[in-house]
PDB file of C-alpha atoms in Angstrom:
ATOM      1  CA  MET A 500      28.510  60.391  31.767  1.00 44.00           C
ATOM      2  CA  ALA A 501      28.306  62.956  34.911  1.00 44.00           C
ATOM      3  CA  ASP A 502      24.912  63.833  35.151  1.00 47.00           C
ATOM      4  CA  THR A 503      24.177  60.197  35.409  1.00 46.00           C
ATOM      5  CA  GLU A 504      26.797  59.556  37.895  1.00 51.00           C
ATOM      6  CA  ASN A 505      24.329  60.465  40.956  1.00 65.00           C
ATOM      7  CA  LYS A 506      21.120  58.765  40.068  1.00 77.00           C
ATOM      8  CA  ALA A 507      19.834  56.876  41.662  1.00 79.00           C
ATOM      9  CA  LEU A 508      18.817  53.545  40.010  1.00 80.00           C
ATOM     10  CA  GLN A 509      15.245  52.508  38.948  1.00 79.00           C
ATOM     11  CA  ALA A 510      14.428  48.545  39.233  1.00 78.00           C
ATOM     12  CA  LYS A 511      13.080  47.394  36.316  1.00 79.00           C
ATOM     13  CA  GLU A 512      11.494  44.758  35.717  1.00 79.00           C
ATOM     14  CA  LYS A 513      13.577  41.846  33.016  1.00 80.00           C
ATOM     15  CA  LEU A 514      11.891  42.387  29.724  1.00 79.00           C
ATOM     16  CA  GLU A 515      10.368  39.593  28.301  1.00 78.00           C
ATOM     17  CA  ILE A 516      10.394  38.215  24.844  1.00 76.00           C
ATOM     18  CA  THR A 517       7.027  36.198  23.915  1.00 70.00           C
ATOM     19  CA  GLY A 518       7.114  36.601  20.154  1.00 61.00           C
ATOM     20  CA  GLN A 519       9.486  34.308  19.139  1.00 57.00           C
ATOM     21  CA  ALA A 520       8.099  32.441  17.265  1.00 57.00           C
ATOM     22  CA  GLU A 521       9.656  28.866  17.736  1.00 60.00           C
ATOM     23  CA  GLN A 522      11.354  27.415  20.639  1.00 63.00           C
ATOM     24  CA  SER A 523      12.856  24.279  21.344  1.00 64.00           C
ATOM     25  CA  ARG A 524      13.050  24.004  24.950  1.00 67.00           C
ATOM     26  CA  PRO A 525      10.895  25.768  27.635  1.00 72.00           C
ATOM     27  CA  GLY A 526      11.788  28.072  29.503  1.00 78.00           C
ATOM     28  CA  LEU A 527      11.745  31.781  29.916  1.00 83.00           C
ATOM     29  CA  VAL A 528      13.966  33.948  27.291  1.00 87.00           C
ATOM     30  CA  PHE A 529      14.335  37.608  28.332  1.00 89.00           C
ATOM     31  CA  ASN A 530      16.255  40.750  26.085  1.00 90.00           C
ATOM     32  CA  PRO A 531      19.436  41.678  27.815  1.00 92.00           C
ATOM     33  CA  THR A 532      19.936  45.061  28.261  1.00 93.00           C
ATOM     34  CA  VAL A 533      23.052  46.236  25.762  1.00 93.00           C
ATOM     35  CA  ASP A 534      25.473  48.915  24.732  1.00 92.00           C
ATOM     36  CA  ILE A 535      26.263  49.346  21.314  1.00 91.00           C
ATOM     37  CA  PHE A 536      29.196  51.876  20.441  1.00 90.00           C
ATOM     38  CA  GLU A 537      31.554  52.517  17.785  1.00 87.00           C
ATOM     39  CA  THR A 538      34.612  54.438  16.848  1.00 85.00           C
ATOM     40  CA  ASP A 539      36.012  54.272  13.941  1.00 82.00           C
ATOM     41  CA  ASN A 540      37.783  50.913  14.199  1.00 84.00           C
ATOM     42  CA  GLU A 541      35.547  48.813  16.001  1.00 86.00           C
ATOM     43  CA  ILE A 542      31.928  48.308  16.917  1.00 88.00           C
ATOM     44  CA  THR A 543      31.455  47.165  20.710  1.00 91.00           C
ATOM     45  CA  LEU A 544      28.552  45.985  22.598  1.00 92.00           C
ATOM     46  CA  MET A 545      28.029  45.107  26.110  1.00 93.00           C
ATOM     47  CA  ALA A 546      24.975  43.094  27.414  1.00 93.00           C
ATOM     48  CA  ASP A 547      23.685  42.572  31.088  1.00 93.00           C
ATOM     49  CA  ILE A 548      23.124  38.638  31.655  1.00 93.00           C
ATOM     50  CA  PRO A 549      23.704  38.566  35.281  1.00 93.00           C
ATOM     51  CA  GLY A 550      24.526  34.683  36.295  1.00 91.00           C
ATOM     52  CA  ALA A 551      25.812  33.519  32.997  1.00 90.00           C
ATOM     53  CA  LYS A 552      28.821  31.244  33.767  1.00 90.00           C
ATOM     54  CA  ALA A 553      31.250  31.278  30.313  1.00 89.00           C
ATOM     55  CA  GLU A 554      30.360  28.434  28.875  1.00 89.00           C
ATOM     56  CA  ASP A 555      26.943  28.480  28.587  1.00 88.00           C
ATOM     57  CA  LEU A 556      27.651  31.995  26.064  1.00 90.00           C
ATOM     58  CA  ASN A 557      27.207  31.355  22.371  1.00 89.00           C
ATOM     59  CA  ILE A 558      28.025  34.018  19.693  1.00 90.00           C
ATOM     60  CA  ASP A 559      27.040  33.280  16.300  1.00 88.00           C
ATOM     61  CA  LEU A 560      27.627  36.253  13.789  1.00 85.00           C
ATOM     62  CA  HIS A 561      26.276  35.036  10.011  1.00 83.00           C
ATOM     63  CA  ASP A 562      25.607  37.357   6.885  1.00 81.00           C
ATOM     64  CA  SER A 563      25.708  39.955   9.407  1.00 81.00           C
ATOM     65  CA  LEU A 564      23.192  38.632  11.998  1.00 87.00           C
ATOM     66  CA  LEU A 565      24.557  38.875  15.619  1.00 89.00           C
ATOM     67  CA  THR A 566      23.430  36.330  17.213  1.00 90.00           C
ATOM     68  CA  LEU A 567      23.124  36.097  21.381  1.00 91.00           C
ATOM     69  CA  GLU A 568      21.766  33.143  23.277  1.00 91.00           C
ATOM     70  CA  VAL A 569      22.818  32.626  26.962  1.00 89.00           C
ATOM     71  CA  ASP A 570      21.472  30.288  29.008  1.00 86.00           C
ATOM     72  CA  VAL A 571      21.568  30.772  32.651  1.00 87.00           C
ATOM     73  CA  LYS A 572      20.925  27.953  35.419  1.00 84.00           C
ATOM     74  CA  SER A 573      18.755  28.802  38.104  1.00 84.00           C
ATOM     75  CA  PRO A 574      20.745  29.376  40.934  1.00 86.00           C
ATOM     76  CA  GLU A 575      18.437  28.053  43.062  1.00 86.00           C
ATOM     77  CA  GLU A 576      18.834  24.911  45.011  1.00 84.00           C
ATOM     78  CA  PRO A 577      16.180  22.181  44.152  1.00 85.00           C
ATOM     79  CA  ASP A 578      14.984  22.208  48.425  1.00 88.00           C
ATOM     80  CA  GLU A 579      14.572  25.919  48.228  1.00 88.00           C
ATOM     81  CA  GLU A 580      11.113  27.139  48.448  1.00 88.00           C
ATOM     82  CA  ASP A 581      10.053  30.347  47.367  1.00 86.00           C
ATOM     83  CA  ILE A 582       9.347  33.267  50.140  1.00 87.00           C
ATOM     84  CA  PHE A 583       8.656  36.105  46.957  1.00 83.00           C
ATOM     85  CA  ARG A 584       9.896  36.291  44.267  1.00 85.00           C
ATOM     86  CA  GLU A 585      10.623  39.497  42.078  1.00 86.00           C
ATOM     87  CA  TYR A 586      12.391  38.277  39.197  1.00 87.00           C
ATOM     88  CA  ARG A 587      12.452  35.970  36.798  1.00 85.00           C
ATOM     89  CA  THR A 588      15.997  33.995  35.663  1.00 87.00           C
ATOM     90  CA  GLY A 589      15.481  32.556  32.325  1.00 88.00           C
ATOM     91  CA  LYS A 590      17.624  32.241  28.879  1.00 89.00           C
ATOM     92  CA  TYR A 591      19.080  35.558  27.328  1.00 91.00           C
ATOM     93  CA  PHE A 592      18.908  36.132  23.395  1.00 91.00           C
ATOM     94  CA  ARG A 593      18.901  38.662  21.396  1.00 91.00           C
ATOM     95  CA  GLN A 594      19.622  39.533  17.811  1.00 91.00           C
ATOM     96  CA  PHE A 595      21.846  42.489  15.595  1.00 90.00           C
ATOM     97  CA  ARG A 596      21.673  43.160  12.298  1.00 88.00           C
ATOM     98  CA  LEU A 597      25.203  44.407  11.628  1.00 83.00           C
ATOM     99  CA  SER A 598      25.812  47.210   9.051  1.00 75.00           C
ATOM    100  CA  GLN A 599      29.477  47.045   8.962  1.00 71.00           C
ATOM    101  CA  VAL A 600      31.552  44.322   7.877  1.00 77.00           C
ATOM    102  CA  ILE A 601      32.678  42.923  10.617  1.00 83.00           C
ATOM    103  CA  ASP A 602      36.469  40.709  10.573  1.00 82.00           C
ATOM    104  CA  GLN A 603      35.242  37.763  11.969  1.00 81.00           C
ATOM    105  CA  SER A 604      39.074  36.883  12.930  1.00 82.00           C
ATOM    106  CA  LYS A 605      39.350  39.448  15.124  1.00 85.00           C
ATOM    107  CA  ILE A 606      36.048  39.536  17.189  1.00 88.00           C
ATOM    108  CA  ASP A 607      36.785  39.576  20.640  1.00 90.00           C
ATOM    109  CA  ALA A 608      34.591  38.360  23.758  1.00 91.00           C
ATOM    110  CA  GLU A 609      35.275  38.981  27.685  1.00 92.00           C
ATOM    111  CA  LEU A 610      32.643  38.022  29.905  1.00 92.00           C
ATOM    112  CA  LYS A 611      33.317  39.525  33.371  1.00 90.00           C
ATOM    113  CA  ASP A 612      31.078  39.675  36.715  1.00 91.00           C
ATOM    114  CA  GLY A 613      27.813  39.248  34.098  1.00 91.00           C
ATOM    115  CA  VAL A 614      28.840  41.841  31.814  1.00 93.00           C
ATOM    116  CA  LEU A 615      29.771  40.301  28.155  1.00 93.00           C
ATOM    117  CA  GLY A 616      32.007  42.856  26.717  1.00 93.00           C
ATOM    118  CA  LEU A 617      32.346  41.571  22.738  1.00 92.00           C
ATOM    119  CA  ARG A 618      34.736  43.868  20.717  1.00 91.00           C
ATOM    120  CA  LEU A 619      33.598  43.444  16.596  1.00 89.00           C
ATOM    121  CA  PRO A 620      36.783  44.810  14.601  1.00 89.00           C
ATOM    122  CA  LYS A 621      35.829  46.625  10.932  1.00 85.00           C
ATOM    123  CA  VAL A 622      37.155  45.282   8.233  1.00 81.00           C
ATOM    124  CA  GLU A 623      39.484  47.889   6.948  1.00 73.00           C
ATOM    125  CA  ALA A 624      37.854  49.980   3.875  1.00 64.00           C
ATOM    126  CA  ALA A 625      41.111  49.630   1.944  1.00 44.00           C
ATOM    127  CA  THR A 626      41.607  46.278   2.109  1.00 50.00           C
ATOM    128  CA  PRO A 627      40.279  44.038  -0.412  1.00 54.00           C
ATOM    129  CA  ARG A 628      37.812  41.351   1.781  1.00 61.00           C
ATOM    130  CA  ARG A 629      39.539  38.385   1.681  1.00 67.00           C
ATOM    131  CA  ILE A 630      36.881  35.597   1.678  1.00 73.00           C
ATOM    132  CA  SER A 631      38.824  32.066   2.693  1.00 76.00           C
ATOM    133  CA  VAL A 632      36.935  28.909   1.344  1.00 82.00           C
ATOM    134  CA  ARG A 633      36.894  26.670   3.825  1.00 79.00           C
ATOM    135  CA  THR A 634      35.990  22.888   2.727  1.00 79.00           C
ATOM    136  CA  SER A 635      34.299  20.758   5.300  1.00 72.00           C
TER     137      SER A 635
ATOM    138  CA  MET B1016     -13.210  -4.458  37.931  1.00 46.00           C
ATOM    139  CA  ILE B1017     -12.379  -1.365  39.041  1.00 50.00           C
ATOM    140  CA  PHE B1018     -12.163   0.812  36.641  1.00 48.00           C
ATOM    141  CA  ARG B1019     -15.462  -0.609  35.381  1.00 48.00           C
ATOM    142  CA  ARG B1020     -17.163   0.645  38.674  1.00 47.00           C
ATOM    143  CA  ARG B1021     -16.347   3.962  38.616  1.00 48.00           C
ATOM    144  CA  ILE B1022     -17.481   3.991  34.641  1.00 50.00           C
ATOM    145  CA  ASP B1023     -20.922   2.381  35.189  1.00 52.00           C
ATOM    146  CA  VAL B1024     -21.623   3.774  38.893  1.00 51.00           C
ATOM    147  CA  PRO B1025     -19.954   7.380  40.150  1.00 51.00           C
ATOM    148  CA  ALA B1026     -18.755   6.817  43.498  1.00 51.00           C
ATOM    149  CA  TRP B1027     -18.756  10.857  44.427  1.00 52.00           C
ATOM    150  CA  GLY B1028     -22.238  11.986  43.948  1.00 50.00           C
ATOM    151  CA  TRP B1029     -23.496  13.726  42.066  1.00 49.00           C
ATOM    152  CA  THR B1030     -26.967  14.322  42.356  1.00 56.00           C
ATOM    153  CA  THR B1031     -27.954  16.119  39.501  1.00 61.00           C
ATOM    154  CA  PRO B1032     -26.542  15.582  35.422  1.00 64.00           C
ATOM    155  CA  PHE B1033     -24.937  19.037  35.546  1.00 68.00           C
ATOM    156  CA  GLY B1034     -23.119  17.632  39.140  1.00 68.00           C
ATOM    157  CA  GLU B1035     -20.033  16.252  37.212  1.00 72.00           C
ATOM    158  CA  LEU B1036     -19.739  19.257  35.112  1.00 75.00           C
ATOM    159  CA  GLU B1037     -19.856  21.464  37.591  1.00 75.00           C
ATOM    160  CA  ASN B1038     -16.937  19.704  38.831  1.00 75.00           C
ATOM    161  CA  LEU B1039     -14.772  19.491  36.393  1.00 78.00           C
ATOM    162  CA  ARG B1040     -15.131  23.544  36.331  1.00 78.00           C
ATOM    163  CA  ARG B1041     -14.054  23.451  39.891  1.00 75.00           C
ATOM    164  CA  GLN B1042     -11.070  21.598  39.239  1.00 77.00           C
ATOM    165  CA  MET B1043     -10.310  23.278  35.850  1.00 77.00           C
ATOM    166  CA  ASP B1044     -10.536  27.404  37.795  1.00 72.00           C
ATOM    167  CA  LEU B1045      -8.332  25.262  40.881  1.00 68.00           C
ATOM    168  CA  LEU B1046      -5.961  23.830  37.663  1.00 70.00           C
ATOM    169  CA  THR B1047      -5.224  27.162  36.511  1.00 66.00           C
ATOM    170  CA  GLU B1048      -5.363  29.138  39.449  1.00 61.00           C
ATOM    171  CA  GLY B1049      -2.256  27.230  40.741  1.00 57.00           C
ATOM    172  CA  MET B1050      -0.517  27.672  37.169  1.00 57.00           C
ATOM    173  CA  THR B1051      -0.794  31.701  37.633  1.00 55.00           C
ATOM    174  CA  ARG B1052       0.098  31.886  41.367  1.00 51.00           C
ATOM    175  CA  GLY B1053       3.380  30.314  40.318  1.00 49.00           C
ATOM    176  CA  LEU B1054       4.109  31.962  37.266  1.00 50.00           C
ATOM    177  CA  TRP B1055       3.059  35.502  38.432  1.00 50.00           C
ATOM    178  CA  ARG B1056       4.208  35.729  42.568  1.00 49.00           C
ATOM    179  CA  GLU B1057       6.359  38.663  41.857  1.00 52.00           C
ATOM    180  CA  THR B1058       5.334  41.706  42.552  1.00 60.00           C
ATOM    181  CA  SER B1059       7.948  44.501  41.998  1.00 68.00           C
ATOM    182  CA  PRO B1060       8.380  46.974  45.007  1.00 74.00           C
ATOM    183  CA  GLY B1061       9.322  49.951  43.163  1.00 79.00           C
ATOM    184  CA  VAL B1062      13.061  49.326  44.694  1.00 84.00           C
ATOM    185  CA  PHE B1063      16.707  48.731  42.915  1.00 87.00           C
ATOM    186  CA  PRO B1064      17.975  45.917  42.940  1.00 89.00           C
ATOM    187  CA  LEU B1065      15.184  43.232  42.583  1.00 89.00           C
ATOM    188  CA  MET B1066      15.613  40.503  45.190  1.00 90.00           C
ATOM    189  CA  ASN B1067      14.471  36.958  45.241  1.00 91.00           C
ATOM    190  CA  LEU B1068      13.520  35.407  48.488  1.00 92.00           C
ATOM    191  CA  THR B1069      13.704  32.052  49.086  1.00 92.00           C
ATOM    192  CA  GLU B1070      14.240  29.041  52.004  1.00 91.00           C
ATOM    193  CA  ASP B1071      15.238  26.169  53.417  1.00 89.00           C
ATOM    194  CA  LYS B1072      15.167  24.212  56.183  1.00 87.00           C
ATOM    195  CA  ASP B1073      18.587  25.725  57.504  1.00 89.00           C
ATOM    196  CA  ASN B1074      18.666  29.134  55.726  1.00 91.00           C
ATOM    197  CA  TYR B1075      17.204  32.099  54.143  1.00 92.00           C
ATOM    198  CA  TYR B1076      18.514  32.926  50.419  1.00 94.00           C
ATOM    199  CA  VAL B1077      18.337  36.547  48.803  1.00 94.00           C
ATOM    200  CA  ARG B1078      19.546  36.604  45.517  1.00 93.00           C
ATOM    201  CA  ALA B1079      19.957  39.977  42.884  1.00 93.00           C
ATOM    202  CA  GLU B1080      20.999  40.487  39.596  1.00 92.00           C
ATOM    203  CA  LEU B1081      24.475  42.970  39.655  1.00 93.00           C
ATOM    204  CA  PRO B1082      25.734  42.626  36.629  1.00 92.00           C
ATOM    205  CA  GLY B1083      29.059  44.045  36.768  1.00 90.00           C
ATOM    206  CA  LEU B1084      28.960  44.317  40.167  1.00 90.00           C
ATOM    207  CA  LYS B1085      31.925  43.571  42.281  1.00 86.00           C
ATOM    208  CA  ALA B1086      31.325  42.101  45.987  1.00 83.00           C
ATOM    209  CA  GLU B1087      33.673  45.474  47.632  1.00 83.00           C
ATOM    210  CA  ASP B1088      31.300  47.531  45.321  1.00 85.00           C
ATOM    211  CA  LEU B1089      28.910  46.548  47.891  1.00 91.00           C
ATOM    212  CA  ASP B1090      27.749  47.644  50.847  1.00 92.00           C
ATOM    213  CA  ILE B1091      25.754  45.239  52.990  1.00 93.00           C
ATOM    214  CA  SER B1092      24.038  45.536  56.365  1.00 93.00           C
ATOM    215  CA  VAL B1093      22.036  43.146  58.655  1.00 92.00           C
ATOM    216  CA  THR B1094      21.007  43.273  61.846  1.00 91.00           C
ATOM    217  CA  ALA B1095      18.404  40.022  63.143  1.00 88.00           C
ATOM    218  CA  ASP B1096      15.498  40.601  60.774  1.00 88.00           C
ATOM    219  CA  THR B1097      16.879  42.887  58.027  1.00 92.00           C
ATOM    220  CA  LEU B1098      19.066  42.915  55.591  1.00 93.00           C
ATOM    221  CA  SER B1099      20.393  46.033  53.738  1.00 93.00           C
ATOM    222  CA  ILE B1100      22.363  46.482  50.269  1.00 93.00           C
ATOM    223  CA  ALA B1101      23.097  50.031  48.556  1.00 93.00           C
ATOM    224  CA  GLY B1102      26.351  50.441  46.013  1.00 92.00           C
ATOM    225  CA  GLU B1103      26.773  52.140  43.223  1.00 91.00           C
ATOM    226  CA  ARG B1104      26.425  50.737  39.732  1.00 90.00           C
ATOM    227  CA  LYS B1105      29.322  52.783  37.277  1.00 87.00           C
ATOM    228  CA  LEU B1106      29.884  51.755  33.626  1.00 86.00           C
ATOM    229  CA  PRO B1107      33.320  52.249  33.090  1.00 80.00           C
ATOM    230  CA  ILE B1108      33.847  54.379  29.504  1.00 77.00           C
ATOM    231  CA  GLU B1109      36.818  53.521  27.949  1.00 71.00           C
ATOM    232  CA  ASN B1110      36.922  56.604  24.683  1.00 74.00           C
ATOM    233  CA  GLU B1111      35.106  59.463  25.357  1.00 77.00           C
ATOM    234  CA  LYS B1112      34.372  59.442  21.206  1.00 82.00           C
ATOM    235  CA  VAL B1113      32.191  56.353  20.630  1.00 85.00           C
ATOM    236  CA  LYS B1114      29.187  57.377  18.755  1.00 86.00           C
ATOM    237  CA  TYR B1115      26.268  55.486  20.800  1.00 89.00           C
ATOM    238  CA  HIS B1116      23.982  53.179  18.900  1.00 88.00           C
ATOM    239  CA  ARG B1117      21.926  51.771  21.878  1.00 87.00           C
ATOM    240  CA  ARG B1118      22.207  52.618  25.508  1.00 89.00           C
ATOM    241  CA  GLU B1119      20.298  50.549  27.898  1.00 90.00           C
ATOM    242  CA  ARG B1120      22.578  49.781  30.319  1.00 91.00           C
ATOM    243  CA  GLU B1121      22.084  52.432  33.506  1.00 88.00           C
ATOM    244  CA  ALA B1122      24.412  53.499  36.023  1.00 88.00           C
ATOM    245  CA  GLY B1123      23.482  54.924  39.136  1.00 90.00           C
ATOM    246  CA  THR B1124      23.346  54.328  43.118  1.00 91.00           C
ATOM    247  CA  PHE B1125      20.632  52.161  44.964  1.00 92.00           C
ATOM    248  CA  SER B1126      20.361  51.412  48.648  1.00 93.00           C
ATOM    249  CA  ARG B1127      17.485  48.756  49.815  1.00 92.00           C
ATOM    250  CA  ILE B1128      16.450  47.412  53.165  1.00 93.00           C
ATOM    251  CA  LEU B1129      14.657  44.135  52.574  1.00 92.00           C
ATOM    252  CA  SER B1130      12.941  42.847  56.343  1.00 91.00           C
ATOM    253  CA  LEU B1131      12.746  38.709  55.917  1.00 91.00           C
ATOM    254  CA  PRO B1132      10.526  36.855  57.910  1.00 90.00           C
ATOM    255  CA  ALA B1133      12.050  35.494  60.699  1.00 90.00           C
ATOM    256  CA  GLN B1134      15.211  35.972  63.094  1.00 91.00           C
ATOM    257  CA  VAL B1135      18.972  35.419  61.932  1.00 92.00           C
ATOM    258  CA  ASP B1136      21.826  34.579  63.358  1.00 91.00           C
ATOM    259  CA  THR B1137      24.068  37.527  61.748  1.00 90.00           C
ATOM    260  CA  GLY B1138      27.535  36.016  62.809  1.00 91.00           C
ATOM    261  CA  ARG B1139      26.787  33.439  60.829  1.00 91.00           C
ATOM    262  CA  VAL B1140      25.476  35.494  57.030  1.00 92.00           C
ATOM    263  CA  ASP B1141      26.872  34.420  53.877  1.00 92.00           C
ATOM    264  CA  ALA B1142      27.532  36.933  50.884  1.00 92.00           C
ATOM    265  CA  LYS B1143      29.357  36.344  47.354  1.00 90.00           C
ATOM    266  CA  CYS B1144      28.918  37.859  44.200  1.00 91.00           C
ATOM    267  CA  VAL B1145      29.319  35.458  40.820  1.00 90.00           C
ATOM    268  CA  ASP B1146      29.060  36.841  37.537  1.00 90.00           C
ATOM    269  CA  GLY B1147      27.230  39.692  38.746  1.00 91.00           C
ATOM    270  CA  LEU B1148      24.437  37.731  40.865  1.00 92.00           C
ATOM    271  CA  LEU B1149      24.683  38.392  44.521  1.00 93.00           C
ATOM    272  CA  SER B1150      23.651  35.519  46.789  1.00 93.00           C
ATOM    273  CA  VAL B1151      23.182  36.029  50.747  1.00 94.00           C
ATOM    274  CA  ILE B1152      23.066  33.440  52.544  1.00 94.00           C
ATOM    275  CA  LEU B1153      21.537  33.908  56.210  1.00 93.00           C
ATOM    276  CA  PRO B1154      20.976  31.112  58.620  1.00 93.00           C
ATOM    277  CA  LYS B1155      18.336  31.254  60.698  1.00 91.00           C
ATOM    278  CA  ALA B1156      18.378  31.655  63.945  1.00 89.00           C
ATOM    279  CA  GLU B1157      18.085  28.732  66.014  1.00 85.00           C
ATOM    280  CA  ALA B1158      14.693  29.857  68.276  1.00 82.00           C
ATOM    281  CA  VAL B1159      12.962  29.997  65.234  1.00 79.00           C
ATOM    282  CA  LYS B1160      13.865  27.003  63.455  1.00 77.00           C
ATOM    283  CA  PRO B1161      11.324  24.464  63.112  1.00 74.00           C
ATOM    284  CA  LYS B1162      11.836  21.888  65.633  1.00 76.00           C
ATOM    285  CA  GLN B1163      11.336  17.768  65.306  1.00 78.00           C
ATOM    286  CA  ILE B1164       8.640  17.195  68.599  1.00 83.00           C
ATOM    287  CA  ALA B1165       9.166  13.285  68.857  1.00 82.00           C
ATOM    288  CA  VAL B1166       5.858  11.785  70.085  1.00 86.00           C
ATOM    289  CA  LYS B1167       6.653   9.243  72.582  1.00 85.00           C
ATOM    290  CA  ALA B1168       4.397   6.016  73.187  1.00 83.00           C
ATOM    291  CA  SER B1169       3.602   5.748  76.585  1.00 76.00           C
TER     292      SER B1169
END
């Protein structure tokens, strides 16, 4: 990290997803930038989702496919008029396939200042996997 | 009756059989131009952070996406017609031993100055940074606000 301490940040446009096949609602969809790192015990995912509120966040882990979906409301009031626009706002969407088995019951998500921190604890290899069958 | 008249006797005055087609083409051009203008108006200044500037009757609104930054990390100053924002984004490292799968987020310093379209009232500028979204409200100076001019009937 030391080498980047004094680096000047570069302006980057948000990466828009256009290839997504189906969308139920109109609007722009962006790929959030993420860091994913792991230790022996857990995988951590940090995602930049500025403007997002905790209640708009939808995190789903299903068959080792982690889906991140965030609905960001436009901060502009309806009577505001654009003078210029350098970035656009919209949904964030990204999916990851996790190679490790995650202990779903211990997943912890925290949203702070527009950064999502997701802790995904690995299932201990020694313990046999418990599969709880839920009756709905 | 009006409907019939429109079909039978074109009222928009074309002279050749292609006139109507030409008219249609022009309208399509206008439509596509309007669409692309609305969608692709953003231009990149090459300076972090990217900003959106909007206005209403009384204020200018400057917004920038600064995930992970708090209000106290930012250095914002304003003159009558410029706004400057500087700061540093740090990515806290909790554990040095982690192994990275992806590393797309960046840390670093930034500093940007923005020219405002008109004078603002510097005393009443308000800035807040919530959920990684900075919004600065700059009230327009009284002198540059649009004024309603009443027309007197003599």
